[in-house]
Amino acid sequence: IHYLYQKQTDKGPAFDEIKKLTGYTDEEICYIGDDLYDVPLLKQAGFAVTVPGGMGDVKKVCHYVTQAREGDGALRELCDLILRYGFYSQKGV
């Protein structure tokens, strides 16, 4: 993990800072979230993901809902999906 931002209800500034630091565009970013605070960035990211326990409004804007529940392998499932289908950048970040 290169960047970690915690306890932020407005996640936009952190998202923008990561884009600036890495050079990634919105389309190159995968974002996983489960709450209403996540909806703006889920809509902005190129690949939006939530978990089965994600709120209904969150699920409506996501490209993918993991089969694994939060805290029970959901992030591992997402990482495997990205690696399996080559959704990764050559930027090395």
Short mmCIF file of C-alpha atoms in Angstrom, two decimals:
data_model
loop_
_atom_site.label_atom_id
_atom_site.label_comp_id
_atom_site.label_asym_id
_atom_site.label_seq_id
_atom_site.Cartn_x
_atom_site.Cartn_y
_atom_site.Cartn_z
CA ILE A 1 0.00 0.00 0.00
CA HIS A 2 1.58 3.21 -1.16
CA TYR A 3 -1.08 5.66 0.02
CA LEU A 4 -3.49 5.40 2.94
CA TYR A 5 -6.08 7.96 3.96
CA GLN A 6 -8.36 7.21 6.91
CA LYS A 7 -11.38 8.74 8.62
CA GLN A 8 -12.34 11.04 5.77
CA THR A 9 -15.98 11.57 4.88
CA ASP A 10 -15.00 13.73 1.87
CA LYS A 11 -12.77 11.38 -0.05
CA GLY A 12 -12.41 13.59 -3.12
CA PRO A 13 -9.26 15.45 -2.01
CA ALA A 14 -7.42 12.19 -1.27
CA PHE A 15 -8.54 10.75 -4.63
CA ASP A 16 -7.28 13.86 -6.43
CA GLU A 17 -3.99 13.79 -4.53
CA ILE A 18 -3.38 10.15 -5.45
CA LYS A 19 -4.07 10.95 -9.11
CA LYS A 20 -1.60 13.83 -8.95
CA LEU A 21 1.08 11.74 -7.22
CA THR A 22 0.72 8.73 -9.53
CA GLY A 23 -0.30 10.25 -12.84
CA TYR A 24 -3.30 7.92 -13.09
CA THR A 25 -6.49 9.09 -14.77
CA ASP A 26 -9.99 8.38 -13.47
CA GLU A 27 -10.36 5.61 -16.05
CA GLU A 28 -7.26 3.84 -14.73
CA ILE A 29 -8.47 3.72 -11.12
CA CYS A 30 -10.41 0.96 -9.41
CA TYR A 31 -12.35 2.16 -6.37
CA ILE A 32 -14.08 -0.07 -3.83
CA GLY A 33 -16.61 1.32 -1.38
CA ASP A 34 -19.84 0.44 0.39
CA ASP A 35 -21.35 3.65 1.78
CA LEU A 36 -23.03 6.79 0.46
CA TYR A 37 -19.79 8.72 1.04
CA ASP A 38 -18.23 6.54 -1.66
CA VAL A 39 -20.79 7.19 -4.41
CA PRO A 40 -19.13 10.28 -5.95
CA LEU A 41 -15.81 8.48 -6.39
CA LEU A 42 -17.44 5.24 -7.49
CA LYS A 43 -19.04 7.26 -10.29
CA GLN A 44 -15.71 8.90 -11.11
CA ALA A 45 -13.48 5.81 -11.11
CA GLY A 46 -12.98 3.68 -14.18
CA PHE A 47 -13.91 0.48 -12.33
CA ALA A 48 -16.30 0.76 -9.40
CA VAL A 49 -16.68 -2.12 -6.94
CA THR A 50 -18.69 -2.81 -3.82
CA VAL A 51 -19.36 -5.73 -1.50
CA PRO A 52 -22.60 -7.67 -0.93
CA GLY A 53 -23.29 -5.56 2.16
CA GLY A 54 -22.95 -2.31 0.23
CA MET A 55 -25.90 0.07 0.32
CA GLY A 56 -28.45 -0.16 -2.48
CA ASP A 57 -27.53 3.23 -3.94
CA VAL A 58 -23.90 2.14 -3.98
CA LYS A 59 -24.65 -1.08 -5.85
CA LYS A 60 -26.52 0.90 -8.51
CA VAL A 61 -23.36 2.76 -9.58
CA CYS A 62 -20.90 -0.16 -9.41
CA HIS A 63 -19.55 -2.26 -12.24
CA TYR A 64 -18.97 -5.25 -9.96
CA VAL A 65 -20.20 -6.61 -6.63
CA THR A 66 -17.86 -9.09 -5.00
CA GLN A 67 -19.15 -12.49 -4.00
CA ALA A 68 -17.05 -12.44 -0.83
CA ARG A 69 -18.33 -10.28 1.99
CA GLU A 70 -16.42 -7.38 3.49
CA GLY A 71 -13.77 -8.68 5.89
CA ASP A 72 -14.11 -12.17 4.42
CA GLY A 73 -11.97 -12.04 1.29
CA ALA A 74 -13.63 -9.29 -0.78
CA LEU A 75 -10.42 -7.37 -1.35
CA ARG A 76 -8.55 -10.57 -2.24
CA GLU A 77 -11.30 -11.39 -4.73
CA LEU A 78 -10.93 -7.96 -6.30
CA CYS A 79 -7.13 -8.26 -6.50
CA ASP A 80 -7.47 -11.67 -8.16
CA LEU A 81 -9.98 -10.24 -10.64
CA ILE A 82 -7.64 -7.40 -11.56
CA LEU A 83 -4.68 -9.74 -11.96
CA ARG A 84 -6.68 -12.35 -13.88
CA TYR A 85 -8.00 -9.93 -16.47
CA GLY A 86 -4.96 -7.67 -16.71
CA PHE A 87 -6.59 -4.54 -15.30
CA TYR A 88 -3.31 -3.10 -14.15
CA SER A 89 -1.04 -0.33 -15.20
CA GLN A 90 2.51 -0.43 -16.42
CA LYS A 91 3.22 2.59 -14.18
CA GLY A 92 4.15 0.28 -11.30
CA VAL A 93 2.18 2.12 -8.65
#
